[in-house]
PDB file of C-alpha atoms in Angstrom:
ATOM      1  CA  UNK R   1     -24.088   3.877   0.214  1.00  0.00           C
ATOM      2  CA  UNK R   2     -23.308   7.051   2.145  1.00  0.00           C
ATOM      3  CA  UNK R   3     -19.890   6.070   2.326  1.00  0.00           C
ATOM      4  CA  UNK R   4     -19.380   6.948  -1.345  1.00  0.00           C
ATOM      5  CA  UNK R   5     -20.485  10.580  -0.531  1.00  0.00           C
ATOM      6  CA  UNK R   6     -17.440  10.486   2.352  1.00  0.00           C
ATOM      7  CA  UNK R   7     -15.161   9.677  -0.215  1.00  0.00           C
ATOM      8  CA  UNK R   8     -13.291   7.247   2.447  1.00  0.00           C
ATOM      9  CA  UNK R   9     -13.668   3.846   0.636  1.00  0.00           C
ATOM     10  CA  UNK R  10     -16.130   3.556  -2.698  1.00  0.00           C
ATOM     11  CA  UNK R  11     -12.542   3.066  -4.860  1.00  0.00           C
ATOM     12  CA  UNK R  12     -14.027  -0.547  -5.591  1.00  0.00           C
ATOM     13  CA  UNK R  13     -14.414  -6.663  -7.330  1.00  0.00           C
ATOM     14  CA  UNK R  14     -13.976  -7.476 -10.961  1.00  0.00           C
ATOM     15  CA  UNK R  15     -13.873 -11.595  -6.929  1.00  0.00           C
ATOM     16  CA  UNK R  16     -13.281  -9.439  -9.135  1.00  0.00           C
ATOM     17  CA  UNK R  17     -11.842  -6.809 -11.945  1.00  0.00           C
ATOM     18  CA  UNK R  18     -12.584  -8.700  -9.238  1.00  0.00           C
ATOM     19  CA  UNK R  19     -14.334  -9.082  -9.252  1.00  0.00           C
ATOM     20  CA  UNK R  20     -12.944  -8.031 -12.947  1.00  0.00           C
ATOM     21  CA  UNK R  21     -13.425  -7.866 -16.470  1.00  0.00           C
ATOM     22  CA  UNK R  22     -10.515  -9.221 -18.437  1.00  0.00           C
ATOM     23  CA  UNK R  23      -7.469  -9.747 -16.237  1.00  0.00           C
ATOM     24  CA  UNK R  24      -4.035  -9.477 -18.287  1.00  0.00           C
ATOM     25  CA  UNK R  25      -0.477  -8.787 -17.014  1.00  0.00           C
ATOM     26  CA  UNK R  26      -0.535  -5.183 -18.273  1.00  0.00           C
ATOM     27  CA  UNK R  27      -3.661  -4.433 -15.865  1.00  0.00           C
ATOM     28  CA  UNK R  28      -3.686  -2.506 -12.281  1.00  0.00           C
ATOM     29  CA  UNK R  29      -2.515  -4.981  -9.529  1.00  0.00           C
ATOM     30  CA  UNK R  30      -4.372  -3.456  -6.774  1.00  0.00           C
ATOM     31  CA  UNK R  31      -7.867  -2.610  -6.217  1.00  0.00           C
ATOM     32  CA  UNK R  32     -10.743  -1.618  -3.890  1.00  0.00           C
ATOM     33  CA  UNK R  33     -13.358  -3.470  -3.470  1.00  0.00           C
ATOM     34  CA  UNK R  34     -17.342  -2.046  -2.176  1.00  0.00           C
ATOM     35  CA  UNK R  35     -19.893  -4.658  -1.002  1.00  0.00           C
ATOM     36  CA  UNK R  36     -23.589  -4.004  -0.235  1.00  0.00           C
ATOM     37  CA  UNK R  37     -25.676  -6.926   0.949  1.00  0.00           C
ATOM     38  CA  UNK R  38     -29.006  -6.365  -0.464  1.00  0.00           C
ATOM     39  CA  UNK R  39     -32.060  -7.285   1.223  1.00  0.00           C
ATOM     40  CA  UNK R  40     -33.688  -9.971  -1.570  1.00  0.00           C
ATOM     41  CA  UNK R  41     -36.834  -7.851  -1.749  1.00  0.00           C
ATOM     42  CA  UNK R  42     -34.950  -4.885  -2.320  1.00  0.00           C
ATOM     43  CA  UNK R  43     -32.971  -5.750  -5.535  1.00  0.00           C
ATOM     44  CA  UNK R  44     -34.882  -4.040  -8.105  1.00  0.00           C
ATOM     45  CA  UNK R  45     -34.923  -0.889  -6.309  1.00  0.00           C
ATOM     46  CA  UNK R  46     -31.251  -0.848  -5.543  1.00  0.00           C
ATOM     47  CA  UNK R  47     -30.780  -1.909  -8.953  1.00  0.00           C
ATOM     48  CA  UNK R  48     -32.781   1.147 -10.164  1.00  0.00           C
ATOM     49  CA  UNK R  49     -30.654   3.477  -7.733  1.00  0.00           C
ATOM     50  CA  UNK R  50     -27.392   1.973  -8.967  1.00  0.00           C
ATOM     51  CA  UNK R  51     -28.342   2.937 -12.346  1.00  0.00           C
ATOM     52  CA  UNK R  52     -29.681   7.001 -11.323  1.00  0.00           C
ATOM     53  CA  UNK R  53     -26.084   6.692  -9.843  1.00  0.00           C
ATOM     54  CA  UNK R  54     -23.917   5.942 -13.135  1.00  0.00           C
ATOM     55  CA  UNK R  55     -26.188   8.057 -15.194  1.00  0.00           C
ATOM     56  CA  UNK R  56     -25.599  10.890 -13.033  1.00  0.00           C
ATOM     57  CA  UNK R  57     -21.936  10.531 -13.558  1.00  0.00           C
ATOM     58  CA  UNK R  58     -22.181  10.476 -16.955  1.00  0.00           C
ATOM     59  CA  UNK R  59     -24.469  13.081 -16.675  1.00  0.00           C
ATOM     60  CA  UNK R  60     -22.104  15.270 -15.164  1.00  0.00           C
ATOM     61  CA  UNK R  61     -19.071  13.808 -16.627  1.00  0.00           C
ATOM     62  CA  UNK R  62     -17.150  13.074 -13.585  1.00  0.00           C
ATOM     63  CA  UNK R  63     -13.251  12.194 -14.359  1.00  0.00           C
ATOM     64  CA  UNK R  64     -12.556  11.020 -10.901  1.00  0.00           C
ATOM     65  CA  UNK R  65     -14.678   8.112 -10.452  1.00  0.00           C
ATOM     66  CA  UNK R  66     -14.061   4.670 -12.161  1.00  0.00           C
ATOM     67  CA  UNK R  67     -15.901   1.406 -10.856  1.00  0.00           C
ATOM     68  CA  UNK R  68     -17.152  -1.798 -12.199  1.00  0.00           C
ATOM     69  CA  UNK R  69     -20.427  -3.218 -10.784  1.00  0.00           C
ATOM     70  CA  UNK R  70     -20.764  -7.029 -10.192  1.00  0.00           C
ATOM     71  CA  UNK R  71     -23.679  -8.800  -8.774  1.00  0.00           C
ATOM     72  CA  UNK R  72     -23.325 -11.975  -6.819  1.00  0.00           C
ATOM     73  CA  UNK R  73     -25.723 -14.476  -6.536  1.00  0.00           C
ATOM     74  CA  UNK R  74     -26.979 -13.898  -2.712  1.00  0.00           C
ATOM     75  CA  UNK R  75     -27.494 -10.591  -3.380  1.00  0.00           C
ATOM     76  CA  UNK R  76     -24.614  -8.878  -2.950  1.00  0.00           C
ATOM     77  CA  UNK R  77     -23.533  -6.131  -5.055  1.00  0.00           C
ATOM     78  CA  UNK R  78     -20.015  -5.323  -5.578  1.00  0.00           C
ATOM     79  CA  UNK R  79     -18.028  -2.511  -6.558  1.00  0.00           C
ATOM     80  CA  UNK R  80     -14.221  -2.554  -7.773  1.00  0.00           C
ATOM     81  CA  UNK R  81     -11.651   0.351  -8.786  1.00  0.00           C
ATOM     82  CA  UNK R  82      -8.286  -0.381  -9.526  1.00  0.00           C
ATOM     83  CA  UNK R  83      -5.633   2.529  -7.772  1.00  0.00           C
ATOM     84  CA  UNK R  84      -1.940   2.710  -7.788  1.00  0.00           C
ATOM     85  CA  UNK R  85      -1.164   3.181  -3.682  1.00  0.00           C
ATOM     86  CA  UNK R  86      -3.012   3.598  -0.516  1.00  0.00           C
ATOM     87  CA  UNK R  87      -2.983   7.378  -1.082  1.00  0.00           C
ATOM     88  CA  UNK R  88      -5.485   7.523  -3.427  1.00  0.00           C
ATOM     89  CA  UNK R  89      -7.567   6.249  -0.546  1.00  0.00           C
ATOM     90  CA  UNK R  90      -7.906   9.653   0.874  1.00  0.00           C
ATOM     91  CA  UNK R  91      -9.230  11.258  -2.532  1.00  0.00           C
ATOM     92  CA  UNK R  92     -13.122  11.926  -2.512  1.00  0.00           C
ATOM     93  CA  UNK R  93     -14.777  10.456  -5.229  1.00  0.00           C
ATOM     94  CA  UNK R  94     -18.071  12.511  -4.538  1.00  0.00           C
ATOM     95  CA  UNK R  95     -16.855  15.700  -4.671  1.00  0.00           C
ATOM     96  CA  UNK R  96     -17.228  16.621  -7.942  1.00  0.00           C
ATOM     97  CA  UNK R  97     -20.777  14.570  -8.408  1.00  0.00           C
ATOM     98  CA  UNK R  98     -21.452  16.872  -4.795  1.00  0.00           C
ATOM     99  CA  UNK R  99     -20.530  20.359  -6.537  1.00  0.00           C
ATOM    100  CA  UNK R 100     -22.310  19.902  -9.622  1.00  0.00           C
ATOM    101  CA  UNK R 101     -25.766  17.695  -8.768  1.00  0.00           C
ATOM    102  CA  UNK R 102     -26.111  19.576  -5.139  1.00  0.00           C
ATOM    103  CA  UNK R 103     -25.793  18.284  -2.341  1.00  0.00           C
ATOM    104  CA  UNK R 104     -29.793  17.513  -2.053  1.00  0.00           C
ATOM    105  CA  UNK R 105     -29.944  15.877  -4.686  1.00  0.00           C
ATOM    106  CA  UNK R 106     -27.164  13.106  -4.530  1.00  0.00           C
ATOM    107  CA  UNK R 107     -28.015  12.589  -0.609  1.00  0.00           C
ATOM    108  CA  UNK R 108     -31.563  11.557  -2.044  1.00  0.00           C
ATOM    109  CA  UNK R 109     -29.694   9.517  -4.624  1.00  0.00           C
ATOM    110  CA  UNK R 110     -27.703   7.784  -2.077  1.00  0.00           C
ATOM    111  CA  UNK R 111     -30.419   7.539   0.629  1.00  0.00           C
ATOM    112  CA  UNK R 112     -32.700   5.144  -1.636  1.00  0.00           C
ATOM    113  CA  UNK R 113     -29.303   2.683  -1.968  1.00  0.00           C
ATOM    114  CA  UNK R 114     -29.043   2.882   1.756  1.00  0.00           C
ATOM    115  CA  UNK R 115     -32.782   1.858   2.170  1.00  0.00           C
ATOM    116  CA  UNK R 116     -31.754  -1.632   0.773  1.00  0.00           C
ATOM    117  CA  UNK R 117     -29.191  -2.915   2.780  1.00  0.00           C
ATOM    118  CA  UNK R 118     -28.444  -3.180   6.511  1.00  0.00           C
ATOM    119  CA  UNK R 119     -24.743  -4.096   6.060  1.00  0.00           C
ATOM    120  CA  UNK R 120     -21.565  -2.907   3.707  1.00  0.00           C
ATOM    121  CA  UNK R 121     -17.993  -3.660   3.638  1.00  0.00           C
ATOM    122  CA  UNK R 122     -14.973  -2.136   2.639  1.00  0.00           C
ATOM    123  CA  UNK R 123     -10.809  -3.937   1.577  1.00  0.00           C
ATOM    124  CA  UNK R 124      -8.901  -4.332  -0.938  1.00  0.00           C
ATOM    125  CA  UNK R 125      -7.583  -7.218  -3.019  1.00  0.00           C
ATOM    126  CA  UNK R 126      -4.480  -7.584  -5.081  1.00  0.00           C
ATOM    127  CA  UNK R 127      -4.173  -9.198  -8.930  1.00  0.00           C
ATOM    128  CA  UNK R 128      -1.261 -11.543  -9.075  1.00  0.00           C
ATOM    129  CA  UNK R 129       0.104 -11.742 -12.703  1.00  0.00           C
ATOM    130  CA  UNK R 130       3.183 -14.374 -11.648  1.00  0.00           C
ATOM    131  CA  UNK R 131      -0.100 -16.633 -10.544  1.00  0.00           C
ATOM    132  CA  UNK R 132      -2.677 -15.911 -13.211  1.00  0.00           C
ATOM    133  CA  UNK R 133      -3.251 -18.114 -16.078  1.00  0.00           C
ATOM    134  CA  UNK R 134      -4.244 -16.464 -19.859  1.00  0.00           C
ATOM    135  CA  UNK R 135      -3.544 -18.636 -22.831  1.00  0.00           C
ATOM    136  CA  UNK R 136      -5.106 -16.870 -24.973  1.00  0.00           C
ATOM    137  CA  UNK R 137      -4.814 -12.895 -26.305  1.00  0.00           C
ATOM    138  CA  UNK R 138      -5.606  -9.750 -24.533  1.00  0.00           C
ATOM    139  CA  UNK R 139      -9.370  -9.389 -24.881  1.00  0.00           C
ATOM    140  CA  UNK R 140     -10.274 -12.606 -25.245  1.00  0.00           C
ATOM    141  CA  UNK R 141     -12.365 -12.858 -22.474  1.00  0.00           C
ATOM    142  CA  UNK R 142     -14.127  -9.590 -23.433  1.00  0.00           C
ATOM    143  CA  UNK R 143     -18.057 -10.224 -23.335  1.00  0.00           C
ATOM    144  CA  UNK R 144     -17.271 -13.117 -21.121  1.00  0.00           C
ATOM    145  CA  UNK R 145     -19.602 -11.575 -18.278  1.00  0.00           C
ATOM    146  CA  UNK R 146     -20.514 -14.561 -16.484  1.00  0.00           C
ATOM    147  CA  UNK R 147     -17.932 -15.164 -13.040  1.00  0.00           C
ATOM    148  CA  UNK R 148     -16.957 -18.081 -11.030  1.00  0.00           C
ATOM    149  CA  UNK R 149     -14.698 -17.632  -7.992  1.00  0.00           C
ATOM    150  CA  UNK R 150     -13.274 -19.790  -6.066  1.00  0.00           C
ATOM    151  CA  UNK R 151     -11.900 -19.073  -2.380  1.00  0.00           C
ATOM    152  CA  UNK R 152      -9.242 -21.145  -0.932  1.00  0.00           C
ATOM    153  CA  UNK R 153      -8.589 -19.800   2.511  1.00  0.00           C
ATOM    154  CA  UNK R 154      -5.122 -20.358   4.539  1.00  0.00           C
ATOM    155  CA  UNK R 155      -3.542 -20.269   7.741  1.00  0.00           C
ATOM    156  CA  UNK R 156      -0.906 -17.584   7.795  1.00  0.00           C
ATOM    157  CA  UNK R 157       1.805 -20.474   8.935  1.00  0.00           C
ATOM    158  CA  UNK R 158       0.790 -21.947   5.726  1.00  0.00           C
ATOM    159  CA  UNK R 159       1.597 -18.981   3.396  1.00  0.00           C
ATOM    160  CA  UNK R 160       4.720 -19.972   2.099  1.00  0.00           C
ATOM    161  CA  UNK R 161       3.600 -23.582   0.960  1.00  0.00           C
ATOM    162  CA  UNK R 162       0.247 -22.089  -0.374  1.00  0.00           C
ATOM    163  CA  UNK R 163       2.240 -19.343  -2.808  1.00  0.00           C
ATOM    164  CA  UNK R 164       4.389 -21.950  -3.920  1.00  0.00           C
ATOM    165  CA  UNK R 165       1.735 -24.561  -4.803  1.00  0.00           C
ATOM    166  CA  UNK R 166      -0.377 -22.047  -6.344  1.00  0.00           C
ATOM    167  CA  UNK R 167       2.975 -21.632  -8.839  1.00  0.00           C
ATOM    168  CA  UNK R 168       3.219 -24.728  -9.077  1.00  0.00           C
ATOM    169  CA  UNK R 169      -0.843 -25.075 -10.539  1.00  0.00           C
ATOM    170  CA  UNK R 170      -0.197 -22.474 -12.971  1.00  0.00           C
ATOM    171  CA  UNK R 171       3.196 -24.589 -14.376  1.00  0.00           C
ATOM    172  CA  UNK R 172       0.461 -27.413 -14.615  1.00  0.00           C
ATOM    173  CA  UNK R 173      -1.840 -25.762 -16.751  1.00  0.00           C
ATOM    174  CA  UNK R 174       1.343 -23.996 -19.229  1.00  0.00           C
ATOM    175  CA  UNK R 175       3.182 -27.608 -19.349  1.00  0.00           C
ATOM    176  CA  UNK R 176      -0.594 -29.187 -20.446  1.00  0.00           C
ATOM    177  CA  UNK R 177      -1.686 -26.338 -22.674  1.00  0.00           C
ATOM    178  CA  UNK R 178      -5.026 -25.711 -21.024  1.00  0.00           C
ATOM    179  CA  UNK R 179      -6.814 -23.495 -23.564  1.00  0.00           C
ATOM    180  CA  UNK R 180      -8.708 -21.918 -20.904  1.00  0.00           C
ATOM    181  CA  UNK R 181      -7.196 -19.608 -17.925  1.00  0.00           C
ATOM    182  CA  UNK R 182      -8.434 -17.903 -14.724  1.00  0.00           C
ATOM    183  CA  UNK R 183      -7.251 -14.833 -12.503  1.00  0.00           C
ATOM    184  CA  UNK R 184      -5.747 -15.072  -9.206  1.00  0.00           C
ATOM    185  CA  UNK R 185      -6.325 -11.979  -6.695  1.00  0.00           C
ATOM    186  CA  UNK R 186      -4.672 -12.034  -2.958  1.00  0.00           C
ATOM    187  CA  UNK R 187      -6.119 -10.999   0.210  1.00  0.00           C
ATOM    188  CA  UNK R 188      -5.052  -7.447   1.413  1.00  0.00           C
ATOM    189  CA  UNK R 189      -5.865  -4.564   3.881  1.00  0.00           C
ATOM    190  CA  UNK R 190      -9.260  -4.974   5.465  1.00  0.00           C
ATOM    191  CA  UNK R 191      -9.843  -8.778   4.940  1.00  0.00           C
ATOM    192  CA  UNK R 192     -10.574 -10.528   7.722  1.00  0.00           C
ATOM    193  CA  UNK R 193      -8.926 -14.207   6.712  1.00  0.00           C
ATOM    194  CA  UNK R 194      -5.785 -14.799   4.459  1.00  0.00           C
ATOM    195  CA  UNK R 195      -7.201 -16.077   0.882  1.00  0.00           C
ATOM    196  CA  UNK R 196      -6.469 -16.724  -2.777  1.00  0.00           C
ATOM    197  CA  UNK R 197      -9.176 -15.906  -4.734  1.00  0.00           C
ATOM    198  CA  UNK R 198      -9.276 -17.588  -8.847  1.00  0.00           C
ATOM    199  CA  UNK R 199     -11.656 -16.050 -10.870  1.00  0.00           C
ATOM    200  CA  UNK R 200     -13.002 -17.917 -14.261  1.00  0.00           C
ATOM    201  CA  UNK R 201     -14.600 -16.060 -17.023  1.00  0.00           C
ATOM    202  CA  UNK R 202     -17.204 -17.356 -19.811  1.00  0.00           C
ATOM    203  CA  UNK R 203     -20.119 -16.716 -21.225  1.00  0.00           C
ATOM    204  CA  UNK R 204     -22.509 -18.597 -18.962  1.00  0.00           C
ATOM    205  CA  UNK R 205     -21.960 -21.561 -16.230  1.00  0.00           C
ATOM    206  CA  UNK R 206     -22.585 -24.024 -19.008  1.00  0.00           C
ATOM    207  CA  UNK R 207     -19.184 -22.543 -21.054  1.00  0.00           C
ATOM    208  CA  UNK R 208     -17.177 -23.326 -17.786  1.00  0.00           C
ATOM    209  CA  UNK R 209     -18.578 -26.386 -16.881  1.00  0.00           C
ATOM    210  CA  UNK R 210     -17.309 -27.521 -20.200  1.00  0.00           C
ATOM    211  CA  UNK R 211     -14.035 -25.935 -20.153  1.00  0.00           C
ATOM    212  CA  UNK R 212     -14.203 -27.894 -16.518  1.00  0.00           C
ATOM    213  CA  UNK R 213     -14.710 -31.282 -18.282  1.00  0.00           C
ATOM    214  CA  UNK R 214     -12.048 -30.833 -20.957  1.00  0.00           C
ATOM    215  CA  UNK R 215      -9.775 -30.180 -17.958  1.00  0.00           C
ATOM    216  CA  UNK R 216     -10.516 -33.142 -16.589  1.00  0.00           C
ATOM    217  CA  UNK R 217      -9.692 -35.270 -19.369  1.00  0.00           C
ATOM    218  CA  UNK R 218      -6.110 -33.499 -19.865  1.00  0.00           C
ATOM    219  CA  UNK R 219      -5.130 -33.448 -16.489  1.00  0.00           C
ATOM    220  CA  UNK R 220      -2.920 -36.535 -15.068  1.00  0.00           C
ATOM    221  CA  UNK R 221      -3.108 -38.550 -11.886  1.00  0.00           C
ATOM    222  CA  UNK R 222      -0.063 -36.590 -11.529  1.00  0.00           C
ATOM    223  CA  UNK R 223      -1.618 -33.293 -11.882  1.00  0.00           C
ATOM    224  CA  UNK R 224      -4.420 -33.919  -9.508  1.00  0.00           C
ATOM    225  CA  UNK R 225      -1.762 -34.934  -6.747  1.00  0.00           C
ATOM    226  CA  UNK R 226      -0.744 -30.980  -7.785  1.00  0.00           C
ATOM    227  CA  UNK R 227      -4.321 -29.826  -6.932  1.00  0.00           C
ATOM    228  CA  UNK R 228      -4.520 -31.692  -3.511  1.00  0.00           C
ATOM    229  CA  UNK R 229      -1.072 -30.233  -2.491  1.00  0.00           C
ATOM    230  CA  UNK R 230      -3.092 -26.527  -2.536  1.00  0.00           C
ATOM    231  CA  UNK R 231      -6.507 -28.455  -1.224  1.00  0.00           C
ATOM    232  CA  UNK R 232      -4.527 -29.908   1.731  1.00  0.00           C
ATOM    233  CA  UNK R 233      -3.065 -26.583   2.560  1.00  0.00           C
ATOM    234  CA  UNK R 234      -6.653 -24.758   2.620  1.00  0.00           C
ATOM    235  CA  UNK R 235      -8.393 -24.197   5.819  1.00  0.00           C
ATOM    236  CA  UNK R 236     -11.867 -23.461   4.110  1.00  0.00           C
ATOM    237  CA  UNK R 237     -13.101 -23.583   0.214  1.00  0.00           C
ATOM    238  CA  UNK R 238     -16.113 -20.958  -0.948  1.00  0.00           C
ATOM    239  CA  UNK R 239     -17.403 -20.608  -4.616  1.00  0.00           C
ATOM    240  CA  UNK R 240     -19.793 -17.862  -6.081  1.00  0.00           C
ATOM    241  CA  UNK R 241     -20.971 -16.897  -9.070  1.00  0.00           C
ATOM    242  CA  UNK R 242     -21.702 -13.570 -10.114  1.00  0.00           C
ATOM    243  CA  UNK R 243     -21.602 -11.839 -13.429  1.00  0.00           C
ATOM    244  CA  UNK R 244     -20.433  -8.390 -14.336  1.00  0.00           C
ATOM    245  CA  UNK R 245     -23.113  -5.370 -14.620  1.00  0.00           C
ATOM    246  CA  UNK R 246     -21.614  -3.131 -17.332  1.00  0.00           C
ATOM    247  CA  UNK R 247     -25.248  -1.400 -17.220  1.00  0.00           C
ATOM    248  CA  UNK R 248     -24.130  -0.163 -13.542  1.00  0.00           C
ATOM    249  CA  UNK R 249     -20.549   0.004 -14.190  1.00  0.00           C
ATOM    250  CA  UNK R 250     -18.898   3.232 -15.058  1.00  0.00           C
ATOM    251  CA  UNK R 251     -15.771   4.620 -16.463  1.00  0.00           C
ATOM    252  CA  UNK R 252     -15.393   8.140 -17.411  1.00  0.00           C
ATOM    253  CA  UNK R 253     -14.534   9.231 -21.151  1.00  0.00           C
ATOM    254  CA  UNK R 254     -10.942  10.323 -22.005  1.00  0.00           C
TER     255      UNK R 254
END
């Protein structure tokens, strides 16, 4: 992770927060997003690194660092910061940690990360409010750890039609009441592929493969001709599941 020390692009999920704890209107819209692709065999030792990392934050009380950790089921590890503009790209994160741990030190930190992956990637994704779906009152989905996200990738000539069925999903679930919602997030700087990216929240896979089947039993012929409109549009569909790490997340105290 020696690109945190650099300061150029560690501002990082929530898929997600992104990769994302609870996603409300009243939340940042645009975030960074970190990924390391651990090796398998090297999980519990990044794991064990990622933790040295936020204690040493919180060690040294660092104000201007804020991430929350998510780990995907291949392996991946993700990282996501909300920030109000591109500007705040060019802030270094690792200063401060730099200054007051030495700069020893936190290289050792961040060479045992780096010993566990052979790849990392940096963009940024954007919360859609207009799009997202939350029946239910801020904080509802605290505790709600576990994530499911769904992918549904686009052709650029297709963008228009895929915004407006997207709307058009969301008037679905308000006109049938759906009890539970989900999160959409938007492609931005860095991504390779245009995407929308819906991200569930519950306490397991088990709480949203019944939310799932209660769905299914509200929802109309008429409705699922709704949910082919976006399927027909998408060029490629990809779901994960992940769960946020608070025990590697960290935000600073006020």
């Amino acid at each position: 992770m020696k690109i945190l020390k650099k300061g150029i692009f560690f501002y990082t999920l929530a898929l997600c927060v992104v990769f994302s704890a609870t996603a409300q209107d009243n939340q940042p819209t645009m975030f960074t997003v970190h990924t390391d692709n651990v090796k398998f065999d090297k999980i519990m030792q990044y794991e064990e690194a990622a933790k040295e990392l936020k204690s040493s934050f919180e060690k040294h009380d660092i104000k201007d660092a804020n991430w929350t950790a998510l780990s995907i089921e291949d392996g991946r590890f993700v990282y996501v910061t909300p920030i109000k503009n591109m500007g705040e790209l060019d802030k270094n994160m690792m200063g401060d940690l730099y200054e007051k741990m030495g700069e020893e030190k936190a290289d050792a930190l961040f060479n045992k990360m780096d010993e566990c992956y052979d790849s990392h990637s940096n963009y940024i994704v954007h919360y859609l409010p207009s799009m997202s779906y939350h029946p239910g009152p801020e904080g509802a989905d605290e505790g709600k750890n576990h994530r499911e996200y769904h992918f549904l990738y686009y052709a650029p000539k297709n963008g228009k039609a895929m915004k407006e069925g997207m709307q058009e999903v969301k008037a679905m679930f308000e006109k049938r009441n759906i009890k539970n919602g989900y999160s959409v997030y938007h492609s931005g700087f860095g991504c390779e592929e245009s995407y929308y990216m819906v991200s569930i929240a519950a306490k397991d896979n088990l709480e949203i493969a019944q939310n799932g089947k209660q769905n299914d039993e509200i929802f109309t012929d008429e409705d699922q001709a709704t949910f082919f409109k976006v399927i027909q549009l998408t060029t490629r569909y990809d779901k994960i599941e992940g769960r946020v790490r608070p025990d590697l997340s960290y935000h600073p105290k006020q």
